[in-house]
Tab-separated table of C-alpha atoms and ligand atoms in Angstrom:
chain	number	residue	atom	x	y	z
L	8	MET	CA	-0.065	-0.377	0.315
L	9	THR	CA	1.216	3.996	-0.812
L	10	THR	CA	1.618	5.812	2.333
L	11	GLU	CA	-1.822	7.935	0.919
L	12	GLU	CA	-3.489	4.634	0.606
L	13	LEU	CA	-2.821	3.760	4.516
L	14	ARG	CA	-3.765	7.135	5.325
L	15	GLN	CA	-6.908	6.479	3.764
L	16	SER	CA	-7.436	3.397	5.241
L	17	LEU	CA	-6.207	3.875	9.106
L	18	LEU	CA	-6.295	7.398	10.315
L	19	ARG	CA	-9.333	9.669	11.326
L	20	ASN	CA	-10.202	11.954	8.534
L	21	PRO	CA	-12.590	15.030	10.093
L	22	LYS	CA	-14.539	16.228	7.109
L	23	ASN	CA	-16.703	19.150	7.593
L	24	GLY	CA	-20.116	18.871	6.772
L	25	TYR	CA	-21.335	20.536	3.887
L	26	THR	CA	-18.819	17.982	2.001
L	27	GLN	CA	-21.063	15.607	2.968
L	28	LEU	CA	-24.660	17.108	2.640
L	29	SER	CA	-26.685	16.076	-0.546
L	30	ALA	CA	-29.137	18.415	-2.789
L	31	GLN	CA	-32.020	16.964	-0.581
L	32	GLN	CA	-30.936	17.063	2.443
L	33	ARG	CA	-29.730	20.765	1.974
L	34	GLU	CA	-33.108	21.657	1.139
L	35	GLU	CA	-34.457	19.248	4.247
L	36	MET	CA	-32.445	21.204	6.754
L	37	GLU	CA	-33.491	24.893	5.858
L	38	ALA	CA	-37.250	23.643	6.039
L	39	TYR	CA	-36.573	22.421	9.379
L	40	CYS	CA	-34.283	25.599	10.576
L	41	LYS	CA	-36.787	27.839	9.725
L	42	ARG	CA	-39.188	25.333	11.297
L	43	TYR	CA	-36.917	25.421	14.833
L	44	MET	CA	-36.828	29.257	14.314
L	45	ALA	CA	-40.228	29.445	14.791
L	46	PHE	CA	-40.213	27.584	17.514
L	47	MET	CA	-37.362	29.187	19.670
L	48	ASP	CA	-39.453	32.445	18.639
L	49	ALA	CA	-42.275	31.312	20.586
L	50	CYS	CA	-40.615	29.512	23.477
L	51	LYS	CA	-38.049	31.888	25.696
L	52	THR	CA	-38.859	29.817	28.790
L	53	GLU	CA	-39.818	26.605	30.084
L	54	ARG	CA	-43.060	27.345	30.498
L	55	GLU	CA	-43.217	28.455	27.080
L	56	ALA	CA	-41.322	25.042	25.792
L	57	THR	CA	-44.068	23.104	27.552
L	58	THR	CA	-47.025	24.913	26.554
L	59	TRP	CA	-46.171	24.383	23.169
L	60	THR	CA	-45.162	20.825	22.962
L	61	VAL	CA	-48.538	19.975	24.962
L	62	ALA	CA	-50.425	22.002	22.200
L	63	THR	CA	-48.008	20.444	19.114
L	64	CYS	CA	-48.614	17.177	20.625
L	65	GLN	CA	-52.684	17.137	20.986
L	66	ALA	CA	-52.423	18.634	17.330
L	67	HIS	CA	-50.795	14.958	16.263
L	68	GLY	CA	-53.083	13.199	18.195
L	69	PHE	CA	-50.997	12.642	21.746
L	70	LYS	CA	-52.862	12.356	24.457
L	71	GLU	CA	-52.539	13.145	28.046
L	72	ILE	CA	-51.086	9.934	30.342
L	73	LYS	CA	-53.840	8.901	32.437
L	74	PRO	CA	-52.424	6.539	35.772
L	75	GLY	CA	-54.073	3.051	34.433
L	76	MET	CA	-54.882	3.558	30.847
L	77	GLU	CA	-54.784	1.440	28.177
L	78	LEU	CA	-51.622	1.301	26.143
L	79	ASN	CA	-50.989	-0.529	22.605
L	80	PRO	CA	-48.084	-0.231	20.242
L	81	GLY	CA	-47.993	3.295	18.206
L	82	ASP	CA	-50.018	5.208	20.876
L	83	LYS	CA	-49.061	8.573	21.667
L	84	VAL	CA	-48.618	9.969	25.170
L	85	TYR	CA	-47.435	12.812	27.213
L	86	TYR	CA	-47.385	13.500	31.110
L	87	ASN	CA	-47.510	17.280	31.737
L	88	ASN	CA	-45.175	17.712	34.491
L	89	ARG	CA	-46.289	21.053	36.441
L	90	GLY	CA	-46.464	23.546	32.940
L	91	LYS	CA	-42.342	23.377	32.986
L	92	SER	CA	-41.613	20.112	32.166
L	93	ILE	CA	-42.842	17.241	29.372
L	94	ILE	CA	-42.274	13.841	29.097
L	95	VAL	CA	-44.003	12.304	25.530
L	96	ALA	CA	-43.926	8.448	24.271
L	97	VAL	CA	-44.626	6.624	21.380
L	98	ILE	CA	-45.066	3.287	22.628
L	99	GLY	CA	-43.444	0.432	21.112
L	100	SER	CA	-44.237	-2.679	19.499
L	101	GLU	CA	-41.820	-4.943	21.547
L	102	SER	CA	-42.431	-4.953	25.446
L	103	LEU	CA	-41.747	-2.440	27.357
L	104	TYR	CA	-39.168	-5.256	29.568
L	105	TRP	CA	-36.591	-4.788	26.773
L	106	GLY	CA	-36.011	-0.681	27.269
L	107	ALA	CA	-37.080	2.729	25.987
L	108	ASN	CA	-34.945	4.546	23.770
L	109	ILE	CA	-34.372	7.930	25.393
L	110	CYS	CA	-33.986	11.549	24.342
L	111	ALA	CA	-33.338	13.892	27.167
L	112	ALA	CA	-32.846	17.650	26.416
L	113	HIS	CA	-33.850	21.185	28.628
L	114	VAL	CA	-35.973	23.436	28.451
L	115	ASP	CA	-35.255	25.848	30.645
L	116	SER	CA	-31.947	28.602	30.043
L	117	PRO	CA	-29.796	31.433	31.757
L	118	ARG	CA	-31.766	34.522	32.661
L	119	MET	CA	-32.899	36.837	35.212
L	120	ASP	CA	-35.573	36.056	37.560
L	121	LEU	CA	-37.468	38.360	39.275
L	122	LYS	CA	-36.656	38.575	42.739
L	123	PRO	CA	-40.244	38.708	45.044
L	124	ASN	CA	-40.319	42.137	46.114
L	125	PRO	CA	-38.815	42.758	42.710
L	126	LEU	CA	-40.676	46.545	42.212
L	127	TYR	CA	-39.166	49.805	43.428
L	128	GLU	CA	-37.848	53.146	42.721
L	129	SER	CA	-34.187	55.035	43.213
L	130	ASP	CA	-34.223	58.525	42.313
L	131	GLU	CA	-36.997	58.645	40.467
L	132	ILE	CA	-36.223	55.752	37.810
L	133	ALA	CA	-38.360	52.481	39.008
L	134	TYR	CA	-36.604	49.033	38.500
L	135	PHE	CA	-37.331	45.281	38.787
L	136	LYS	CA	-34.765	43.231	41.163
L	137	THR	CA	-33.031	39.960	39.573
L	138	HIS	CA	-31.510	37.517	40.920
L	139	TYR	CA	-29.999	35.763	38.111
L	140	TYR	CA	-30.641	31.973	37.268
L	141	GLY	CA	-27.959	29.525	35.825
L	142	GLY	CA	-24.072	30.496	34.827
L	143	ILE	CA	-23.718	34.220	33.167
L	144	LYS	CA	-20.905	36.408	32.696
L	145	LYS	CA	-22.927	39.285	34.306
L	146	TYR	CA	-22.026	42.324	31.979
L	147	GLN	CA	-22.875	40.810	28.640
L	148	TRP	CA	-26.827	41.471	30.331
L	149	THR	CA	-26.126	45.145	30.513
L	150	ALA	CA	-27.472	47.245	27.348
L	151	VAL	CA	-28.899	44.850	25.514
L	152	PRO	CA	-32.923	45.069	24.956
L	153	LEU	CA	-35.040	42.879	27.363
L	154	ALA	CA	-38.288	41.078	27.588
L	155	ILE	CA	-40.610	40.140	30.680
L	156	HIS	CA	-42.104	36.579	29.847
L	157	GLY	CA	-43.997	34.659	32.623
L	158	VAL	CA	-46.980	33.999	35.124
L	159	VAL	CA	-48.680	35.993	37.710
L	160	TYR	CA	-51.210	34.378	40.422
L	161	ARG	CA	-52.885	36.887	41.790
L	162	LYS	CA	-54.791	36.811	45.289
L	163	ASP	CA	-58.459	35.472	44.112
L	164	ASN	CA	-55.760	32.276	42.378
L	165	THR	CA	-56.500	33.536	38.976
L	166	VAL	CA	-53.619	33.118	36.333
L	167	VAL	CA	-52.693	35.779	33.884
L	168	THR	CA	-49.476	35.349	31.470
L	169	VAL	CA	-47.227	38.383	30.935
L	170	THR	CA	-45.278	38.775	27.685
L	171	VAL	CA	-43.917	42.283	27.327
L	172	GLY	CA	-41.032	42.773	24.505
L	173	GLU	CA	-41.667	40.758	22.084
L	174	ASP	CA	-43.848	42.400	19.667
L	175	ASP	CA	-42.594	45.382	17.484
L	176	ASN	CA	-44.910	46.946	18.953
L	177	ASP	CA	-44.057	46.787	22.479
L	178	PRO	CA	-41.832	48.369	25.006
L	179	VAL	CA	-38.923	46.545	25.784
L	180	PHE	CA	-35.989	46.829	29.143
L	181	PHE	CA	-32.798	47.401	30.092
L	182	VAL	CA	-30.052	46.524	32.619
L	183	SER	CA	-27.924	49.863	32.323
L	184	ASP	CA	-23.452	50.039	32.727
L	185	LEU	CA	-21.901	52.642	33.181
L	186	LEU	CA	-20.303	54.605	30.296
L	187	ILE	CA	-16.851	54.625	29.337
L	188	HIS	CA	-15.817	57.880	30.267
L	189	LEU	CA	-16.057	57.287	33.969
L	190	SER	CA	-14.694	53.847	34.420
L	191	ALA	CA	-11.542	53.738	35.182
L	192	ASP	CA	-12.194	51.917	38.261
L	193	GLN	CA	-14.833	49.665	37.281
L	194	LEU	CA	-11.778	48.459	34.090
L	195	GLN	CA	-9.670	47.723	36.703
L	196	LYS	CA	-11.871	44.593	38.550
L	197	PRO	CA	-12.027	41.372	37.518
L	198	ALA	CA	-14.785	40.395	34.713
L	199	ALA	CA	-16.569	38.704	37.149
L	200	LYS	CA	-17.111	41.782	39.699
L	201	VAL	CA	-17.730	44.188	36.375
L	202	ILE	CA	-21.126	44.130	37.207
L	203	GLU	CA	-22.481	42.075	40.690
L	204	GLY	CA	-25.421	40.213	40.963
L	205	GLU	CA	-27.404	43.038	42.906
L	206	GLN	CA	-26.689	45.711	40.124
L	207	LEU	CA	-29.022	43.462	37.679
L	208	ASN	CA	-31.911	46.216	38.209
L	209	VAL	CA	-34.166	46.195	35.037
L	210	ILE	CA	-35.222	49.411	34.140
L	211	LEU	CA	-38.812	49.861	33.724
L	212	GLY	CA	-39.916	53.246	33.753
L	213	THR	CA	-38.761	57.123	34.797
L	214	GLU	CA	-42.424	59.028	34.449
L	215	PRO	CA	-44.188	60.337	37.852
L	216	LEU	CA	-47.694	59.896	38.364
L	217	GLU	CA	-48.941	63.437	39.485
L	218	GLY	CA	-49.712	64.284	43.285
L	219	GLU	CA	-48.009	64.340	46.223
L	220	GLY	CA	-45.413	62.052	48.163
L	221	SER	CA	-42.484	59.488	47.496
L	222	ASP	CA	-42.625	56.769	44.402
L	223	LEU	CA	-44.679	58.377	42.050
L	224	VAL	CA	-42.692	56.654	39.264
L	225	LYS	CA	-42.633	52.979	40.904
L	226	LEU	CA	-46.540	54.218	41.192
L	227	HIS	CA	-46.911	54.646	37.795
L	228	VAL	CA	-45.641	51.584	36.546
L	229	MET	CA	-48.053	49.646	39.489
L	230	LYS	CA	-51.071	51.049	37.796
L	231	LEU	CA	-49.939	50.865	34.035
L	232	LEU	CA	-49.377	46.985	35.592
L	233	ASN	CA	-52.760	46.967	37.276
L	234	GLU	CA	-54.042	48.415	34.008
L	235	LYS	CA	-53.192	45.560	31.765
L	236	TYR	CA	-53.122	42.553	33.949
L	237	GLY	CA	-55.045	43.325	36.501
L	238	ILE	CA	-52.347	42.961	39.789
L	239	ILE	CA	-50.965	44.853	42.639
L	240	GLU	CA	-47.684	44.165	44.436
L	241	ALA	CA	-48.176	41.662	46.231
L	242	ASP	CA	-48.738	39.364	43.544
L	243	PHE	CA	-45.400	39.525	42.656
L	244	GLN	CA	-44.851	37.327	45.569
L	245	SER	CA	-47.059	34.179	43.613
L	246	ALA	CA	-45.498	34.946	40.026
L	247	GLU	CA	-42.647	33.535	38.293
L	248	LEU	CA	-41.164	36.407	36.198
L	249	THR	CA	-38.106	36.275	34.034
L	250	ILE	CA	-36.058	38.662	32.128
L	251	VAL	CA	-35.106	37.418	28.912
L	252	PRO	CA	-33.466	38.829	26.072
L	253	ALA	CA	-35.689	40.577	23.648
L	254	GLY	CA	-35.396	39.743	20.552
L	255	LYS	CA	-36.296	36.648	17.556
L	256	CYS	CA	-33.549	34.047	16.242
L	257	ARG	CA	-32.299	35.649	13.002
L	258	GLU	CA	-30.035	34.243	10.592
L	259	VAL	CA	-26.072	35.005	10.804
L	260	GLY	CA	-23.773	36.044	8.040
L	261	LEU	CA	-23.705	35.727	4.281
L	262	ASP	CA	-24.262	32.426	3.360
L	263	ARG	CA	-26.431	32.434	6.179
L	264	SER	CA	-24.998	29.067	7.797
L	265	LEU	CA	-25.564	30.153	11.319
L	266	LEU	CA	-28.961	30.973	13.698
L	267	ALA	CA	-28.458	33.486	16.783
L	268	ALA	CA	-30.442	33.281	19.559
L	269	TYR	CA	-31.143	33.212	22.704
L	270	GLY	CA	-31.157	30.161	24.243
L	271	HIS	CA	-30.412	27.697	21.643
L	272	ASP	CA	-29.349	25.598	25.273
L	273	ASP	CA	-30.821	23.454	25.407
L	274	ARG	CA	-33.714	24.258	22.810
L	275	VAL	CA	-31.885	23.366	19.974
L	276	CYS	CA	-31.706	19.577	21.058
L	277	ALA	CA	-35.341	19.841	22.946
L	278	PHE	CA	-37.051	20.911	19.790
L	279	ALA	CA	-34.477	18.400	17.713
L	280	GLU	CA	-35.752	15.317	19.922
L	281	ILE	CA	-39.286	16.791	19.544
L	282	GLU	CA	-39.299	16.978	15.893
L	283	PRO	CA	-39.423	13.222	15.342
L	284	LEU	CA	-41.285	12.318	17.296
L	285	LEU	CA	-44.336	14.147	16.483
L	286	ASN	CA	-45.097	12.014	12.852
L	287	MET	CA	-43.294	8.984	13.944
L	288	GLY	CA	-45.184	5.397	13.105
L	289	THR	CA	-44.845	3.052	15.754
L	290	PRO	CA	-41.115	2.067	16.817
L	291	THR	CA	-39.761	-1.198	18.085
L	292	HIS	CA	-39.178	-0.310	20.956
L	293	THR	CA	-40.847	2.787	22.887
L	294	ALA	CA	-39.558	6.128	22.060
L	295	VAL	CA	-39.269	8.332	24.910
L	296	CYS	CA	-38.735	12.041	24.893
L	297	ILE	CA	-37.803	14.478	27.882
L	298	LEU	CA	-38.152	18.043	27.663
L	299	ALA	CA	-36.876	18.823	31.444
L	300	ASP	CA	-36.494	21.895	33.727
L	301	LYS	CA	-34.099	23.409	36.183
L	302	GLU	CA	-30.967	21.408	34.604
L	303	GLU	CA	-29.076	24.901	34.634
L	304	ILE	CA	-29.269	25.053	38.377
L	305	GLY	CA	-28.326	21.250	39.214
L	306	SER	CA	-31.751	19.149	37.272
L	307	VAL	CA	-33.189	19.747	41.010
L	308	GLY	CA	-37.021	20.798	41.805
L	309	VAL	CA	-40.226	18.456	41.248
L	310	SER	CA	-39.413	20.023	37.310
L	311	GLY	CA	-35.775	18.673	37.095
L	312	MET	CA	-34.464	15.464	35.886
L	313	GLN	CA	-33.434	14.034	39.520
L	314	SER	CA	-37.489	14.691	40.395
L	315	GLN	CA	-39.343	11.067	40.546
L	316	ALA	CA	-41.719	12.450	37.691
L	317	PHE	CA	-40.050	10.477	35.132
L	318	GLU	CA	-40.572	7.061	37.179
L	319	TYR	CA	-44.299	8.648	37.159
L	320	PHE	CA	-44.883	8.549	34.264
L	321	MET	CA	-42.374	5.705	32.918
L	322	GLY	CA	-44.336	3.364	35.691
L	323	ILE	CA	-47.649	4.052	34.366
L	324	LEU	CA	-46.175	3.341	30.875
L	325	CYS	CA	-44.766	-0.212	32.573
L	326	GLU	CA	-47.966	-1.084	34.584
L	327	SER	CA	-50.134	-1.134	31.231
L	328	GLN	CA	-47.672	-3.770	30.626
L	329	ASN	CA	-47.186	-5.552	33.689
L	330	VAL	CA	-43.810	-4.866	33.341
L	331	LYS	CA	-41.270	-3.785	36.446
L	332	LEU	CA	-40.462	-0.436	36.469
L	333	ALA	CA	-36.529	-1.608	37.161
L	334	ASP	CA	-36.362	-3.897	34.067
L	335	CYS	CA	-37.607	-1.126	31.566
L	336	PHE	CA	-34.605	0.640	33.075
L	337	ALA	CA	-32.159	-1.375	32.802
L	338	HIS	CA	-32.769	-2.481	29.767
L	339	SER	CA	-33.402	1.196	28.265
L	340	PHE	CA	-30.704	3.248	26.663
L	341	CYS	CA	-30.844	7.723	26.763
L	342	LEU	CA	-29.110	10.418	24.439
L	343	SER	CA	-28.823	12.973	26.845
L	344	ALA	CA	-29.259	15.808	23.996
L	345	ASP	CA	-27.373	18.920	25.148
L	346	VAL	CA	-24.823	21.608	23.905
L	347	SER	CA	-21.430	21.179	23.216
L	348	ASN	CA	-18.326	24.495	22.673
L	349	ALA	CA	-18.103	24.634	19.413
L	350	PHE	CA	-14.243	25.403	18.867
L	351	ASP	CA	-13.372	29.175	18.638
L	352	PRO	CA	-10.432	30.114	16.773
L	353	ASN	CA	-10.703	33.443	19.621
L	354	PHE	CA	-10.535	31.467	22.158
L	355	ALA	CA	-7.975	28.586	21.075
L	356	GLU	CA	-6.035	28.218	23.658
L	357	THR	CA	-8.949	26.939	25.933
L	358	CYS	CA	-9.847	23.940	24.089
L	359	ASP	CA	-8.083	20.609	23.001
L	360	ARG	CA	-8.799	21.382	19.322
L	361	ARG	CA	-7.816	17.028	18.901
L	362	ASN	CA	-10.986	16.353	20.750
L	363	ASN	CA	-13.135	19.599	20.737
L	364	SER	CA	-16.417	19.874	18.609
L	365	PHE	CA	-16.491	22.264	15.592
L	366	LEU	CA	-19.377	23.975	13.573
L	367	ASN	CA	-20.845	22.219	10.718
L	368	TYR	CA	-19.301	18.600	11.844
L	369	GLY	CA	-22.481	17.344	12.927
L	370	VAL	CA	-24.123	16.128	16.024
L	371	ALA	CA	-21.068	16.405	18.776
L	372	ILE	CA	-21.058	13.092	20.731
L	373	CYS	CA	-19.653	13.585	24.094
L	374	LYS	CA	-18.325	10.880	26.028
L	375	TYR	CA	-17.941	12.164	29.012
L	376	THR	CA	-18.593	16.069	31.104
L	377	GLY	CA	-17.305	17.051	33.958
L	378	SER	CA	-14.429	18.823	35.520
L	379	ARG	CA	-10.802	17.934	36.796
L	380	GLY	CA	-9.992	14.471	36.987
L	381	LYS	CA	-13.826	13.852	35.124
L	382	GLY	CA	-15.298	14.992	38.500
L	383	GLY	CA	-19.077	14.705	38.131
L	384	ALA	CA	-19.172	13.080	34.821
L	385	SER	CA	-21.656	10.572	33.652
L	386	ASP	CA	-18.931	8.681	31.200
L	387	ALA	CA	-20.413	6.253	28.663
L	388	SER	CA	-18.698	3.063	28.468
L	389	ALA	CA	-16.952	1.605	25.135
L	390	GLU	CA	-19.691	-0.369	24.724
L	391	VAL	CA	-22.194	2.392	24.948
L	392	MET	CA	-20.203	4.840	22.581
L	393	GLY	CA	-19.915	1.476	20.190
L	394	HIS	CA	-24.128	1.583	20.424
L	395	ILE	CA	-24.021	5.107	19.201
L	396	ARG	CA	-21.373	5.215	17.175
L	397	THR	CA	-23.196	2.580	15.118
L	398	THR	CA	-26.433	3.786	15.325
L	399	LEU	CA	-25.428	7.147	13.721
L	400	ASP	CA	-23.228	5.603	10.872
L	401	ASN	CA	-26.497	3.340	10.140
L	402	ALA	CA	-28.718	5.762	9.749
L	403	GLY	CA	-25.833	8.481	7.549
L	404	VAL	CA	-26.049	10.814	10.365
L	405	ILE	CA	-22.916	13.409	10.270
L	406	TRP	CA	-21.419	12.969	13.750
L	407	GLN	CA	-17.900	14.295	15.955
L	408	MET	CA	-16.728	13.524	18.900
L	409	ALA	CA	-16.439	16.497	21.683
L	410	THR	CA	-15.118	17.512	25.017
L	411	LEU	CA	-15.903	20.260	27.446
L	412	GLY	CA	-13.081	22.139	26.840
L	413	LYS	CA	-9.068	22.135	28.130
L	414	VAL	CA	-8.722	19.768	31.110
L	415	ASP	CA	-8.352	21.759	33.953
L	416	GLN	CA	-9.930	24.604	32.553
L	417	GLY	CA	-13.199	24.343	33.788
L	418	GLY	CA	-16.045	22.253	32.610
L	419	GLY	CA	-19.614	21.109	33.338
L	420	GLY	CA	-22.497	18.432	33.491
L	421	THR	CA	-26.114	17.908	32.028
L	422	VAL	CA	-29.063	15.499	32.676
L	423	ALA	CA	-26.907	12.968	31.951
L	424	ALA	CA	-25.648	11.499	35.328
L	425	TYR	CA	-28.706	11.661	36.539
L	426	MET	CA	-30.242	8.983	33.552
L	427	ALA	CA	-27.422	7.240	34.573
L	428	ASN	CA	-28.161	6.917	38.077
L	429	ARG	CA	-31.057	5.400	37.286
L	430	ASN	CA	-29.507	2.117	36.112
L	431	ILE	CA	-29.454	3.209	31.980
L	432	ASP	CA	-26.924	3.386	29.985
L	433	THR	CA	-26.548	7.206	28.570
L	434	VAL	CA	-23.673	9.062	26.277
L	435	ASP	CA	-24.239	13.065	25.918
L	436	ALA	CA	-24.927	14.536	22.715
L	437	GLY	CA	-25.988	17.833	21.299
L	438	VAL	CA	-25.455	20.874	18.474
L	439	PRO	CA	-21.700	22.683	19.369
L	440	VAL	CA	-22.451	26.256	19.750
L	441	LEU	CA	-20.279	29.433	20.065
L	442	CYS	CA	-21.120	32.214	23.083
L	443	MET	CA	-22.860	30.080	25.498
L	444	HIS	CA	-24.807	31.559	28.335
L	445	ALA	CA	-24.403	34.636	26.509
L	446	PRO	CA	-28.134	36.304	25.606
L	447	MET	CA	-27.186	35.592	22.609
L	448	GLU	CA	-25.873	32.022	21.477
L	449	LEU	CA	-24.569	30.903	17.841
L	450	VAL	CA	-25.362	27.402	16.243
L	451	SER	CA	-25.239	25.993	13.340
L	452	LYS	CA	-27.654	25.266	10.699
L	453	LEU	CA	-26.233	21.630	9.798
L	454	ASP	CA	-25.535	20.753	13.338
L	455	CYS	CA	-29.447	21.159	14.062
L	456	TYR	CA	-29.947	19.508	11.837
L	457	MET	CA	-27.745	16.406	12.686
L	458	THR	CA	-28.931	16.565	15.899
L	459	MET	CA	-32.468	16.440	15.257
L	460	LEU	CA	-31.421	12.604	12.358
L	461	ALA	CA	-29.132	11.436	15.411
L	462	CYS	CA	-32.715	11.504	17.702
L	463	GLN	CA	-34.244	9.624	15.154
L	464	ALA	CA	-31.685	7.192	14.961
L	465	VAL	CA	-31.890	6.650	18.781
L	466	TYR	CA	-35.807	5.937	18.405
L	467	GLN	CA	-35.524	3.254	15.645
L	468	ALA	CA	-32.453	2.405	16.710
X	26	MN	MN1	-27.634	22.564	28.620
X	27	MN	MN1	-26.422	25.608	29.970
């Protein structure tokens, strides 16, 4: 053999996905990304993603699960976990004893939540006090247009849904930063201290009501809120209102190959998971899609992936077939679908480029996450890696390997560990992202599309 032949047959030869994409796949990719962009514009919080998924599932013949219900192969069901997380399944032809094929993503993203008593006035400017949620570089959230999303429960326990800042005619909101002219001291601070948590105060208004007394700007804002939503200040105490970047998902680059949006992490994988289920015929193994909440703060709480809500749902499925839940879990497979860090030439020194994911190289498989000596990682076994490799290759999915940055540089985790704790073989995979956790994140259309194909292949395995 010549050296070149040896090279071809023995060595890895990673290629940009665009060199392998057929004309038909290109067309499908564009159509898929159009649908994804619409999903992103409709869903900026876990609540909105859950609401969207319930409505979409109902339109595709899925039924809400009920304990004791009869379930047959091909039946389509969902469990709405308190409006903040959702599990969807299509019953397979095989017994659940032989396990389910599960894809798990999360639909919460970093943001600024309102504090329980958020409204105040300082020097005739009205503000909301916020408490950031998830890992953010706080300085990135100043001087960008913001929107308010969420729900308020009023004294009579009726609920009102609030969305301000997304319609072109809506006002938007801001956190101020210091002018450069007076930033001599600020610019000497470490980036973590340039803007601090208690400075993430959102500007709501500046016009005082006519009259005597203090806090006339605050009173004006409260009056406007009362006129529109029928709420009073005490109602903030039974509310979940959150501040997110305002605006829509946009194409990026002259070639339009990238998408910018708030919260690709991890709605880009959530959409990739749910799409292939909607029109799926009867799979061999039961296909299960999880859209979890609270991943960004440790998968805790009743709507997070550590919650027994998953056992509750899977228990109902298993009971309908007289199968033990533990047997089902032991034979199941889970793709923990979450984003990875795309290699960024601007910050090349933070990554091992031989092991990092790249834009346009397809869905990124992450054998392990964690930090330092793999601390906190769910490390997929060689057997699991062999399974996913074969599954993706057989389905013609373009994929690559990923690690989260250089050893000792930092790290992260996903829901994988909590799925693995349930005795379910699990591996991480997802879309490479640039500027993860910034107000706007970037992904490539090709990688989005390949992640959807990967989820489809997992369901059909
Ligand atoms: Mn994530
Ligand atoms: Mn994240």
